């Protein structure tokens, strides 16, 4: 039996109140002016993958929210790779001071939580790791590649007056009081082959590669990997690949040829083994 081949995943687009009508250059045919606002592109497969890759596009603030850690069920730890942002665009990560549970709840009801959050101005090329239990929000004018545990469990604490359901009891309970302070963008770590480690935890490890010209890539045959074209365009083996493409590399995938006439920004993500 020969080596397995990469599989191009098909994006699933989701309408969001904070979405946009132009997803170029990632998905130029997905939305049009006057059409619904699309905020997320999900890449899924059957059977479900342990990691979910999304592209997010924001024209307004997302809700202030938190995800549970999954110790008693399904959790959601995630990371954000900032691909594009308007000048002054911000995200919120944790708080500027420790917030007791009762104050968090009252601040969410009154709107004071906006002032208590730690708002961070972002730049393209930065990575933010958000462990489950961290209260967070994404501001307007940002395009993100989000890599996360394959779960959509979200507790909404505050939504800027929009008439959507809040989950105050569950959200406050899921918030980790030790995560009030977030360190900011992740420091990159050099890896063999030109890759750089962006984020790593027991749920996923994610690396970046800036490709110019070409290379032969040998994926680990013992694991499933996802290879993401975050920016640029080129070829993967004999197939054209451009920004917004996500490729599934099943266990046993053979050598992959990568090439570009210009430059291509790639991300790879996988579930690390216990000893990796």
PDB file of C-alpha atoms in Angstrom:
ATOM      1  CA  UNK A   1       0.000   0.000   0.000  1.00  0.00           C
ATOM      2  CA  UNK A   2       1.397   3.423  -0.963  1.00  0.00           C
ATOM      3  CA  UNK A   3       1.683   6.504   1.192  1.00  0.00           C
ATOM      4  CA  UNK A   4      -1.515   8.418   1.912  1.00  0.00           C
ATOM      5  CA  UNK A   5      -2.132  11.761   0.216  1.00  0.00           C
ATOM      6  CA  UNK A   6      -3.118  15.197   1.606  1.00  0.00           C
ATOM      7  CA  UNK A   7      -6.836  15.985   1.556  1.00  0.00           C
ATOM      8  CA  UNK A   8      -8.101  19.521   0.936  1.00  0.00           C
ATOM      9  CA  UNK A   9     -10.837  20.354   3.474  1.00  0.00           C
ATOM     10  CA  UNK A  10     -13.918  22.331   2.459  1.00  0.00           C
ATOM     11  CA  UNK A  11     -14.756  25.444   4.509  1.00  0.00           C
ATOM     12  CA  UNK A  12     -18.144  25.830   6.180  1.00  0.00           C
ATOM     13  CA  UNK A  13     -19.186  29.482   6.460  1.00  0.00           C
ATOM     14  CA  UNK A  14     -21.168  30.806   9.405  1.00  0.00           C
ATOM     15  CA  UNK A  15     -23.167  34.028   9.538  1.00  0.00           C
ATOM     16  CA  UNK A  16     -22.396  36.249  12.552  1.00  0.00           C
ATOM     17  CA  UNK A  17     -23.740  39.630  13.687  1.00  0.00           C
ATOM     18  CA  UNK A  18     -20.134  40.849  13.923  1.00  0.00           C
ATOM     19  CA  UNK A  19     -19.053  39.367  10.567  1.00  0.00           C
ATOM     20  CA  UNK A  20     -18.112  40.972   7.236  1.00  0.00           C
ATOM     21  CA  UNK A  21     -19.227  40.851   3.597  1.00  0.00           C
ATOM     22  CA  UNK A  22     -15.739  40.643   2.064  1.00  0.00           C
ATOM     23  CA  UNK A  23     -13.499  37.740   3.052  1.00  0.00           C
ATOM     24  CA  UNK A  24     -10.770  38.511   0.499  1.00  0.00           C
ATOM     25  CA  UNK A  25      -8.118  37.357  -0.091  1.00  0.00           C
ATOM     26  CA  UNK A  26      -8.875  34.192   1.871  1.00  0.00           C
ATOM     27  CA  UNK A  27     -12.350  33.433   0.536  1.00  0.00           C
ATOM     28  CA  UNK A  28     -13.117  36.009  -2.173  1.00  0.00           C
ATOM     29  CA  UNK A  29     -16.232  34.213  -3.457  1.00  0.00           C
ATOM     30  CA  UNK A  30     -17.767  33.448  -0.065  1.00  0.00           C
ATOM     31  CA  UNK A  31     -19.547  36.744   0.659  1.00  0.00           C
ATOM     32  CA  UNK A  32     -20.649  39.774  -1.317  1.00  0.00           C
ATOM     33  CA  UNK A  33     -21.648  43.325  -0.468  1.00  0.00           C
ATOM     34  CA  UNK A  34     -25.324  43.353   0.437  1.00  0.00           C
ATOM     35  CA  UNK A  35     -25.275  39.696   1.436  1.00  0.00           C
ATOM     36  CA  UNK A  36     -25.204  38.167   4.918  1.00  0.00           C
ATOM     37  CA  UNK A  37     -22.314  38.951   7.215  1.00  0.00           C
ATOM     38  CA  UNK A  38     -20.023  35.959   7.448  1.00  0.00           C
ATOM     39  CA  UNK A  39     -17.814  35.782  10.518  1.00  0.00           C
ATOM     40  CA  UNK A  40     -16.310  32.304  10.578  1.00  0.00           C
ATOM     41  CA  UNK A  41     -15.020  29.642   8.202  1.00  0.00           C
ATOM     42  CA  UNK A  42     -14.759  26.222   9.856  1.00  0.00           C
ATOM     43  CA  UNK A  43     -12.752  23.273   8.569  1.00  0.00           C
ATOM     44  CA  UNK A  44     -14.223  19.964   9.653  1.00  0.00           C
ATOM     45  CA  UNK A  45     -14.063  16.337   8.625  1.00  0.00           C
ATOM     46  CA  UNK A  46     -15.756  13.007   9.313  1.00  0.00           C
ATOM     47  CA  UNK A  47     -15.045  11.427  11.658  1.00  0.00           C
ATOM     48  CA  UNK A  48     -14.501  14.642  13.660  1.00  0.00           C
ATOM     49  CA  UNK A  49     -10.909  15.770  14.077  1.00  0.00           C
ATOM     50  CA  UNK A  50      -9.448  16.488  17.530  1.00  0.00           C
ATOM     51  CA  UNK A  51      -8.501  20.001  16.385  1.00  0.00           C
ATOM     52  CA  UNK A  52     -10.778  22.590  14.786  1.00  0.00           C
ATOM     53  CA  UNK A  53      -9.326  25.254  12.472  1.00  0.00           C
ATOM     54  CA  UNK A  54     -11.302  28.442  11.902  1.00  0.00           C
ATOM     55  CA  UNK A  55     -10.789  31.756  10.135  1.00  0.00           C
ATOM     56  CA  UNK A  56     -12.530  34.684  11.883  1.00  0.00           C
ATOM     57  CA  UNK A  57     -13.429  38.043  10.314  1.00  0.00           C
ATOM     58  CA  UNK A  58     -14.753  40.829  12.568  1.00  0.00           C
ATOM     59  CA  UNK A  59     -16.494  44.129  11.849  1.00  0.00           C
ATOM     60  CA  UNK A  60     -17.661  44.604  15.460  1.00  0.00           C
ATOM     61  CA  UNK A  61     -16.696  43.355  18.912  1.00  0.00           C
ATOM     62  CA  UNK A  62     -17.382  39.736  19.752  1.00  0.00           C
ATOM     63  CA  UNK A  63     -19.027  39.050  23.084  1.00  0.00           C
ATOM     64  CA  UNK A  64     -16.989  38.856  26.275  1.00  0.00           C
ATOM     65  CA  UNK A  65     -16.849  35.120  26.864  1.00  0.00           C
ATOM     66  CA  UNK A  66     -15.096  32.184  28.487  1.00  0.00           C
ATOM     67  CA  UNK A  67     -14.729  28.476  27.736  1.00  0.00           C
ATOM     68  CA  UNK A  68     -14.660  25.675  30.324  1.00  0.00           C
ATOM     69  CA  UNK A  69     -11.556  23.534  30.816  1.00  0.00           C
ATOM     70  CA  UNK A  70     -13.245  20.239  30.033  1.00  0.00           C
ATOM     71  CA  UNK A  71     -12.168  18.389  33.150  1.00  0.00           C
ATOM     72  CA  UNK A  72     -15.805  17.456  33.685  1.00  0.00           C
ATOM     73  CA  UNK A  73     -16.830  17.400  30.016  1.00  0.00           C
ATOM     74  CA  UNK A  74     -15.833  19.071  26.746  1.00  0.00           C
ATOM     75  CA  UNK A  75     -13.455  22.004  27.033  1.00  0.00           C
ATOM     76  CA  UNK A  76     -12.007  24.577  24.697  1.00  0.00           C
ATOM     77  CA  UNK A  77      -8.453  25.876  24.778  1.00  0.00           C
ATOM     78  CA  UNK A  78      -7.519  27.923  21.714  1.00  0.00           C
ATOM     79  CA  UNK A  79      -4.921  30.117  20.034  1.00  0.00           C
ATOM     80  CA  UNK A  80      -5.200  33.072  17.681  1.00  0.00           C
ATOM     81  CA  UNK A  81      -2.821  33.917  14.854  1.00  0.00           C
ATOM     82  CA  UNK A  82      -3.387  37.539  13.826  1.00  0.00           C
ATOM     83  CA  UNK A  83      -3.424  37.682  10.025  1.00  0.00           C
ATOM     84  CA  UNK A  84      -4.710  41.196   9.402  1.00  0.00           C
ATOM     85  CA  UNK A  85      -6.029  44.061  11.488  1.00  0.00           C
ATOM     86  CA  UNK A  86      -7.042  47.671  11.216  1.00  0.00           C
ATOM     87  CA  UNK A  87      -4.876  50.250  13.006  1.00  0.00           C
ATOM     88  CA  UNK A  88      -5.638  50.268  16.717  1.00  0.00           C
ATOM     89  CA  UNK A  89      -7.534  46.962  16.675  1.00  0.00           C
ATOM     90  CA  UNK A  90      -7.653  45.264  20.084  1.00  0.00           C
ATOM     91  CA  UNK A  91      -8.427  42.005  21.821  1.00  0.00           C
ATOM     92  CA  UNK A  92      -9.227  41.434  25.497  1.00  0.00           C
ATOM     93  CA  UNK A  93      -7.353  38.834  27.529  1.00  0.00           C
ATOM     94  CA  UNK A  94      -8.122  38.457  31.201  1.00  0.00           C
ATOM     95  CA  UNK A  95      -8.334  41.443  33.531  1.00  0.00           C
ATOM     96  CA  UNK A  96      -6.190  44.269  34.814  1.00  0.00           C
ATOM     97  CA  UNK A  97      -6.650  43.012  38.391  1.00  0.00           C
ATOM     98  CA  UNK A  98      -7.984  39.901  40.150  1.00  0.00           C
ATOM     99  CA  UNK A  99     -11.786  39.817  39.957  1.00  0.00           C
ATOM    100  CA  UNK A 100     -13.797  37.809  42.521  1.00  0.00           C
ATOM    101  CA  UNK A 101     -16.680  35.782  41.162  1.00  0.00           C
ATOM    102  CA  UNK A 102     -19.399  37.994  42.639  1.00  0.00           C
ATOM    103  CA  UNK A 103     -17.837  41.131  41.181  1.00  0.00           C
ATOM    104  CA  UNK A 104     -17.399  39.502  37.771  1.00  0.00           C
ATOM    105  CA  UNK A 105     -21.084  38.692  37.685  1.00  0.00           C
ATOM    106  CA  UNK A 106     -22.199  42.175  38.750  1.00  0.00           C
ATOM    107  CA  UNK A 107     -19.712  43.799  36.341  1.00  0.00           C
ATOM    108  CA  UNK A 108     -21.069  41.712  33.476  1.00  0.00           C
ATOM    109  CA  UNK A 109     -24.611  42.845  34.299  1.00  0.00           C
ATOM    110  CA  UNK A 110     -23.671  46.515  34.596  1.00  0.00           C
ATOM    111  CA  UNK A 111     -21.216  46.673  31.693  1.00  0.00           C
ATOM    112  CA  UNK A 112     -18.313  47.547  33.989  1.00  0.00           C
ATOM    113  CA  UNK A 113     -16.589  44.405  32.722  1.00  0.00           C
ATOM    114  CA  UNK A 114     -15.540  46.324  29.578  1.00  0.00           C
ATOM    115  CA  UNK A 115     -13.381  48.607  31.725  1.00  0.00           C
ATOM    116  CA  UNK A 116     -11.973  45.784  33.844  1.00  0.00           C
ATOM    117  CA  UNK A 117     -10.766  43.706  30.900  1.00  0.00           C
ATOM    118  CA  UNK A 118      -7.150  43.896  29.778  1.00  0.00           C
ATOM    119  CA  UNK A 119      -7.361  45.242  26.216  1.00  0.00           C
ATOM    120  CA  UNK A 120      -4.293  44.600  24.050  1.00  0.00           C
ATOM    121  CA  UNK A 121      -3.534  46.260  20.706  1.00  0.00           C
ATOM    122  CA  UNK A 122      -2.622  43.628  18.120  1.00  0.00           C
ATOM    123  CA  UNK A 123      -0.426  43.423  15.028  1.00  0.00           C
ATOM    124  CA  UNK A 124      -0.282  40.957  12.125  1.00  0.00           C
ATOM    125  CA  UNK A 125       2.009  38.007  12.787  1.00  0.00           C
ATOM    126  CA  UNK A 126       1.333  37.840  16.518  1.00  0.00           C
ATOM    127  CA  UNK A 127       0.053  34.717  18.261  1.00  0.00           C
ATOM    128  CA  UNK A 128      -2.047  34.610  21.421  1.00  0.00           C
ATOM    129  CA  UNK A 129      -2.623  31.441  23.431  1.00  0.00           C
ATOM    130  CA  UNK A 130      -5.889  31.417  25.380  1.00  0.00           C
ATOM    131  CA  UNK A 131      -6.218  28.584  27.912  1.00  0.00           C
ATOM    132  CA  UNK A 132      -9.714  27.479  28.872  1.00  0.00           C
ATOM    133  CA  UNK A 133     -10.973  29.525  31.796  1.00  0.00           C
ATOM    134  CA  UNK A 134      -9.534  32.820  30.466  1.00  0.00           C
ATOM    135  CA  UNK A 135     -12.146  35.553  29.973  1.00  0.00           C
ATOM    136  CA  UNK A 136     -11.568  37.099  26.551  1.00  0.00           C
ATOM    137  CA  UNK A 137     -13.001  39.035  23.624  1.00  0.00           C
ATOM    138  CA  UNK A 138     -12.047  39.949  20.058  1.00  0.00           C
ATOM    139  CA  UNK A 139     -12.452  43.504  18.825  1.00  0.00           C
ATOM    140  CA  UNK A 140     -13.508  44.828  15.430  1.00  0.00           C
ATOM    141  CA  UNK A 141     -11.383  44.917  12.300  1.00  0.00           C
ATOM    142  CA  UNK A 142      -9.361  41.732  12.795  1.00  0.00           C
ATOM    143  CA  UNK A 143      -8.789  38.594  10.729  1.00  0.00           C
ATOM    144  CA  UNK A 144      -7.634  35.599  12.769  1.00  0.00           C
ATOM    145  CA  UNK A 145      -6.718  31.988  12.195  1.00  0.00           C
ATOM    146  CA  UNK A 146      -8.033  30.228  15.287  1.00  0.00           C
ATOM    147  CA  UNK A 147      -6.832  26.762  16.256  1.00  0.00           C
ATOM    148  CA  UNK A 148      -8.679  25.067  19.102  1.00  0.00           C
ATOM    149  CA  UNK A 149      -9.961  21.941  20.707  1.00  0.00           C
ATOM    150  CA  UNK A 150     -12.812  20.683  18.568  1.00  0.00           C
ATOM    151  CA  UNK A 151     -15.604  22.108  20.680  1.00  0.00           C
ATOM    152  CA  UNK A 152     -17.901  25.099  20.340  1.00  0.00           C
ATOM    153  CA  UNK A 153     -18.850  25.379  24.008  1.00  0.00           C
ATOM    154  CA  UNK A 154     -18.922  29.091  24.880  1.00  0.00           C
ATOM    155  CA  UNK A 155     -20.322  30.978  27.858  1.00  0.00           C
ATOM    156  CA  UNK A 156     -21.245  34.566  27.007  1.00  0.00           C
ATOM    157  CA  UNK A 157     -20.737  37.025  29.869  1.00  0.00           C
ATOM    158  CA  UNK A 158     -21.427  40.361  28.158  1.00  0.00           C
ATOM    159  CA  UNK A 159     -22.609  41.344  24.669  1.00  0.00           C
ATOM    160  CA  UNK A 160     -22.609  45.163  24.446  1.00  0.00           C
ATOM    161  CA  UNK A 161     -26.394  45.364  24.702  1.00  0.00           C
ATOM    162  CA  UNK A 162     -27.104  42.972  21.849  1.00  0.00           C
ATOM    163  CA  UNK A 163     -30.207  40.823  22.532  1.00  0.00           C
ATOM    164  CA  UNK A 164     -28.432  37.485  22.787  1.00  0.00           C
ATOM    165  CA  UNK A 165     -28.511  35.031  25.654  1.00  0.00           C
ATOM    166  CA  UNK A 166     -25.949  35.395  28.435  1.00  0.00           C
ATOM    167  CA  UNK A 167     -24.588  32.502  30.508  1.00  0.00           C
ATOM    168  CA  UNK A 168     -23.553  34.300  33.679  1.00  0.00           C
ATOM    169  CA  UNK A 169     -23.716  31.452  36.184  1.00  0.00           C
ATOM    170  CA  UNK A 170     -21.909  28.960  33.949  1.00  0.00           C
ATOM    171  CA  UNK A 171     -19.455  31.583  32.705  1.00  0.00           C
ATOM    172  CA  UNK A 172     -18.435  32.806  36.132  1.00  0.00           C
ATOM    173  CA  UNK A 173     -18.070  29.204  37.308  1.00  0.00           C
ATOM    174  CA  UNK A 174     -15.888  28.330  34.305  1.00  0.00           C
ATOM    175  CA  UNK A 175     -13.593  31.339  34.751  1.00  0.00           C
ATOM    176  CA  UNK A 176     -10.200  30.487  36.191  1.00  0.00           C
ATOM    177  CA  UNK A 177      -9.329  33.085  38.861  1.00  0.00           C
ATOM    178  CA  UNK A 178      -5.636  32.418  38.241  1.00  0.00           C
ATOM    179  CA  UNK A 179      -6.031  33.455  34.584  1.00  0.00           C
ATOM    180  CA  UNK A 180      -6.884  37.076  35.351  1.00  0.00           C
ATOM    181  CA  UNK A 181      -3.422  38.119  34.098  1.00  0.00           C
ATOM    182  CA  UNK A 182      -2.472  37.145  30.522  1.00  0.00           C
ATOM    183  CA  UNK A 183       1.175  37.423  29.376  1.00  0.00           C
ATOM    184  CA  UNK A 184       0.328  38.793  25.935  1.00  0.00           C
ATOM    185  CA  UNK A 185       1.684  37.546  22.588  1.00  0.00           C
ATOM    186  CA  UNK A 186       3.517  34.232  22.569  1.00  0.00           C
ATOM    187  CA  UNK A 187       7.270  34.050  22.104  1.00  0.00           C
ATOM    188  CA  UNK A 188       8.283  31.978  19.078  1.00  0.00           C
ATOM    189  CA  UNK A 189      10.707  29.074  19.427  1.00  0.00           C
ATOM    190  CA  UNK A 190      13.017  27.965  16.617  1.00  0.00           C
ATOM    191  CA  UNK A 191      12.504  24.379  15.386  1.00  0.00           C
ATOM    192  CA  UNK A 192      14.346  22.245  12.806  1.00  0.00           C
ATOM    193  CA  UNK A 193      13.498  22.732   9.151  1.00  0.00           C
ATOM    194  CA  UNK A 194      12.735  26.439   9.408  1.00  0.00           C
ATOM    195  CA  UNK A 195       9.597  25.966  11.498  1.00  0.00           C
ATOM    196  CA  UNK A 196       8.820  28.108  14.539  1.00  0.00           C
ATOM    197  CA  UNK A 197       6.720  26.926  17.485  1.00  0.00           C
ATOM    198  CA  UNK A 198       3.873  29.388  18.115  1.00  0.00           C
ATOM    199  CA  UNK A 199       1.904  27.595  20.819  1.00  0.00           C
ATOM    200  CA  UNK A 200       1.860  24.227  22.482  1.00  0.00           C
ATOM    201  CA  UNK A 201      -0.267  22.415  25.040  1.00  0.00           C
ATOM    202  CA  UNK A 202      -1.605  18.900  25.526  1.00  0.00           C
ATOM    203  CA  UNK A 203      -4.471  19.629  23.128  1.00  0.00           C
ATOM    204  CA  UNK A 204      -2.464  20.933  20.165  1.00  0.00           C
ATOM    205  CA  UNK A 205       0.920  22.176  19.016  1.00  0.00           C
ATOM    206  CA  UNK A 206       1.114  24.790  16.253  1.00  0.00           C
ATOM    207  CA  UNK A 207       4.134  25.812  14.198  1.00  0.00           C
ATOM    208  CA  UNK A 208       4.707  28.397  11.450  1.00  0.00           C
ATOM    209  CA  UNK A 209       6.860  28.366   8.328  1.00  0.00           C
ATOM    210  CA  UNK A 210       7.572  31.229   5.950  1.00  0.00           C
ATOM    211  CA  UNK A 211       8.217  29.543   2.606  1.00  0.00           C
ATOM    212  CA  UNK A 212      10.088  31.148  -0.262  1.00  0.00           C
ATOM    213  CA  UNK A 213      10.903  28.921  -3.210  1.00  0.00           C
ATOM    214  CA  UNK A 214      10.350  25.263  -2.458  1.00  0.00           C
ATOM    215  CA  UNK A 215      10.992  22.419  -0.052  1.00  0.00           C
ATOM    216  CA  UNK A 216      10.192  18.776   0.579  1.00  0.00           C
ATOM    217  CA  UNK A 217       8.241  18.254   3.787  1.00  0.00           C
ATOM    218  CA  UNK A 218       8.143  14.894   5.553  1.00  0.00           C
ATOM    219  CA  UNK A 219       5.185  14.813   7.968  1.00  0.00           C
ATOM    220  CA  UNK A 220       5.394  12.572  11.001  1.00  0.00           C
ATOM    221  CA  UNK A 221       3.840   9.308   9.730  1.00  0.00           C
ATOM    222  CA  UNK A 222       2.480   8.403  13.164  1.00  0.00           C
ATOM    223  CA  UNK A 223       0.163  11.375  13.599  1.00  0.00           C
ATOM    224  CA  UNK A 224      -2.560  13.381  11.922  1.00  0.00           C
ATOM    225  CA  UNK A 225      -1.542  16.898  10.921  1.00  0.00           C
ATOM    226  CA  UNK A 226      -3.388  19.906   9.539  1.00  0.00           C
ATOM    227  CA  UNK A 227      -1.451  22.155   7.162  1.00  0.00           C
ATOM    228  CA  UNK A 228      -2.876  25.659   6.763  1.00  0.00           C
ATOM    229  CA  UNK A 229      -2.045  28.193   4.058  1.00  0.00           C
ATOM    230  CA  UNK A 230      -2.447  31.394   6.058  1.00  0.00           C
ATOM    231  CA  UNK A 231      -1.159  33.818   3.431  1.00  0.00           C
ATOM    232  CA  UNK A 232       0.217  33.753  -0.102  1.00  0.00           C
ATOM    233  CA  UNK A 233      -0.137  31.057  -2.718  1.00  0.00           C
ATOM    234  CA  UNK A 234       1.805  28.207  -4.249  1.00  0.00           C
ATOM    235  CA  UNK A 235       1.535  24.486  -4.776  1.00  0.00           C
ATOM    236  CA  UNK A 236       1.180  21.449  -2.563  1.00  0.00           C
ATOM    237  CA  UNK A 237       2.388  18.484  -4.588  1.00  0.00           C
ATOM    238  CA  UNK A 238       0.549  18.935  -7.889  1.00  0.00           C
ATOM    239  CA  UNK A 239      -2.300  21.001  -6.427  1.00  0.00           C
ATOM    240  CA  UNK A 240      -2.584  24.783  -6.355  1.00  0.00           C
ATOM    241  CA  UNK A 241      -2.951  26.156  -2.829  1.00  0.00           C
ATOM    242  CA  UNK A 242      -3.783  29.657  -1.684  1.00  0.00           C
ATOM    243  CA  UNK A 243      -4.579  31.610   1.459  1.00  0.00           C
ATOM    244  CA  UNK A 244      -7.512  29.987   3.242  1.00  0.00           C
ATOM    245  CA  UNK A 245      -6.714  26.420   2.232  1.00  0.00           C
ATOM    246  CA  UNK A 246      -6.516  23.775   4.955  1.00  0.00           C
ATOM    247  CA  UNK A 247      -5.089  20.348   4.185  1.00  0.00           C
ATOM    248  CA  UNK A 248      -5.578  17.197   6.216  1.00  0.00           C
ATOM    249  CA  UNK A 249      -2.463  15.036   6.338  1.00  0.00           C
ATOM    250  CA  UNK A 250      -3.641  11.643   7.675  1.00  0.00           C
ATOM    251  CA  UNK A 251      -1.221   9.361   9.526  1.00  0.00           C
ATOM    252  CA  UNK A 252       1.010   7.704   6.964  1.00  0.00           C
ATOM    253  CA  UNK A 253       1.066  10.665   4.570  1.00  0.00           C
ATOM    254  CA  UNK A 254       4.220  10.586   2.478  1.00  0.00           C
ATOM    255  CA  UNK A 255       6.606  13.374   1.506  1.00  0.00           C
ATOM    256  CA  UNK A 256       4.839  16.588   0.479  1.00  0.00           C
ATOM    257  CA  UNK A 257       6.284  18.982  -2.059  1.00  0.00           C
ATOM    258  CA  UNK A 258       5.724  22.661  -1.205  1.00  0.00           C
ATOM    259  CA  UNK A 259       6.565  25.492  -3.592  1.00  0.00           C
ATOM    260  CA  UNK A 260       5.761  29.126  -4.252  1.00  0.00           C
ATOM    261  CA  UNK A 261       6.802  31.701  -6.834  1.00  0.00           C
ATOM    262  CA  UNK A 262       6.634  34.398  -4.178  1.00  0.00           C
ATOM    263  CA  UNK A 263       6.058  33.698  -0.490  1.00  0.00           C
ATOM    264  CA  UNK A 264       3.632  31.525   1.412  1.00  0.00           C
ATOM    265  CA  UNK A 265       2.914  31.510   5.152  1.00  0.00           C
ATOM    266  CA  UNK A 266       2.093  28.043   6.437  1.00  0.00           C
ATOM    267  CA  UNK A 267       0.859  26.759   9.769  1.00  0.00           C
ATOM    268  CA  UNK A 268       0.851  23.144  10.897  1.00  0.00           C
ATOM    269  CA  UNK A 269      -0.999  21.837  13.896  1.00  0.00           C
ATOM    270  CA  UNK A 270      -1.354  18.433  15.533  1.00  0.00           C
ATOM    271  CA  UNK A 271      -2.026  16.751  18.862  1.00  0.00           C
ATOM    272  CA  UNK A 272       1.379  16.182  20.486  1.00  0.00           C
ATOM    273  CA  UNK A 273       2.302  12.792  21.881  1.00  0.00           C
ATOM    274  CA  UNK A 274       3.026  12.366  25.563  1.00  0.00           C
ATOM    275  CA  UNK A 275       6.787  12.427  24.986  1.00  0.00           C
ATOM    276  CA  UNK A 276       7.010  15.095  22.274  1.00  0.00           C
TER     277      UNK A 276
END
